Amino acid sequence: MIGIIMGSDSDLPIMQEAIDILESFDIKIEVDIVSAHRTPNKLFDYAYNAHKRGIQVIIAGAGGAAHLPGMVASMSPLPVIGVPVKSRNSIDGWDSVLSILQMPGGVPVATVALNGAKNAGILAAQIIGASDKCVLDKVITYKEGLKLKVEKASKKVRK
């Protein structure tokens, strides 16, 4: 199971892409809002206990100062994938990117592109797929579909 958390409901339109891709792979998910700044006790509980509830990977999306992914990674033994979200109070998204990307040694957060929740979902599926052949086969099929889409587009434009 993959946990998908975000700092605010305003992040949901971006994080929906992770939800959608994981649902297309038939991977069970848990989705919640966990604010690093407004609900710190909920953050601590989530980070310390996610693995006890069967979560295998955490995807954490946040905008602005974007402390959520790093704080979760500091307390959880699980892999954390950070999604920097370009929010209305961000500095063109750079504050979110750097807050998630520039983690100190010992507290890794895999970071995807700004608003890159779809890639976070795919990366989480690949992590699960390393030990679950059913998920691995779905990822392989998905990637084959990407290849076929490019080949089809190439035939259209080639002269």
Tab-separated table of C-alpha atoms in Angstrom, residues 37-108:
chain	number	residue	atom	x	y	z
A	37	HIS	CA	3.059	23.371	10.090
A	38	ARG	CA	-0.617	23.259	11.053
A	39	THR	CA	-0.973	19.665	12.305
A	40	PRO	CA	2.451	18.642	13.617
A	41	ASN	CA	1.077	15.989	15.969
A	42	LYS	CA	-0.759	14.330	13.071
A	43	LEU	CA	2.461	14.494	11.059
A	44	PHE	CA	4.417	12.766	13.836
A	45	ASP	CA	1.780	10.057	14.224
A	46	TYR	CA	1.591	9.468	10.475
A	47	ALA	CA	5.353	9.285	9.989
A	48	TYR	CA	6.048	7.058	12.989
A	49	ASN	CA	3.198	4.637	12.310
A	50	ALA	CA	2.675	4.403	8.530
A	51	HIS	CA	4.772	1.247	8.214
A	52	LYS	CA	2.736	-0.381	11.006
A	53	ARG	CA	-0.422	0.114	8.918
A	54	GLY	CA	1.073	-1.617	5.879
A	55	ILE	CA	2.251	1.466	3.992
A	56	GLN	CA	5.328	0.576	1.904
A	57	VAL	CA	6.098	3.922	0.241
A	58	ILE	CA	5.001	7.469	1.108
A	59	ILE	CA	4.379	10.140	-1.506
A	60	ALA	CA	4.300	13.583	0.112
A	61	GLY	CA	3.304	16.668	-1.834
A	62	ALA	CA	3.773	20.183	-0.504
A	63	GLY	CA	4.084	23.748	-1.701
A	64	GLY	CA	5.754	26.845	-0.333
A	65	ALA	CA	8.266	25.992	2.384
A	66	ALA	CA	7.414	22.305	1.705
A	67	HIS	CA	8.661	20.728	4.925
A	68	LEU	CA	6.239	17.784	4.806
A	69	PRO	CA	8.316	15.282	2.771
A	70	GLY	CA	11.522	15.922	4.698
A	71	MET	CA	9.875	15.807	8.107
A	72	VAL	CA	8.159	12.529	7.237
A	73	ALA	CA	11.453	11.109	5.953
A	74	SER	CA	13.181	12.125	9.186
A	75	MET	CA	10.775	10.007	11.246
A	76	SER	CA	9.768	7.118	8.982
A	77	PRO	CA	11.768	4.045	7.959
A	78	LEU	CA	9.907	4.028	4.623
A	79	PRO	CA	11.027	5.474	1.293
A	80	VAL	CA	9.564	8.954	0.810
A	81	ILE	CA	8.949	10.555	-2.571
A	82	GLY	CA	8.551	14.320	-2.448
A	83	VAL	CA	6.380	16.237	-4.888
A	84	PRO	CA	7.119	19.961	-4.933
A	85	VAL	CA	3.864	21.781	-5.638
A	86	LYS	CA	3.740	25.225	-7.189
A	87	SER	CA	1.327	26.903	-4.808
A	88	ARG	CA	-0.126	30.394	-4.799
A	89	ASN	CA	2.309	31.470	-2.083
A	90	SER	CA	5.402	29.948	-3.664
A	91	ILE	CA	8.317	31.666	-5.321
A	92	ASP	CA	7.560	30.266	-8.779
A	93	GLY	CA	7.863	26.801	-7.203
A	94	TRP	CA	11.582	27.089	-6.476
A	95	ASP	CA	11.085	27.271	-2.719
A	96	SER	CA	9.184	23.974	-2.826
A	97	VAL	CA	11.728	22.281	-5.081
A	98	LEU	CA	14.704	23.306	-2.970
A	99	SER	CA	12.976	22.574	0.362
A	100	ILE	CA	12.372	18.988	-0.740
A	101	LEU	CA	15.522	18.435	-2.783
A	102	GLN	CA	18.152	19.806	-0.398
A	103	MET	CA	17.894	17.258	2.407
A	104	PRO	CA	20.755	16.649	4.832
A	105	GLY	CA	22.762	13.438	4.694
A	106	GLY	CA	20.933	10.544	6.307
A	107	VAL	CA	17.434	11.848	5.508
A	108	PRO	CA	16.825	11.032	1.835
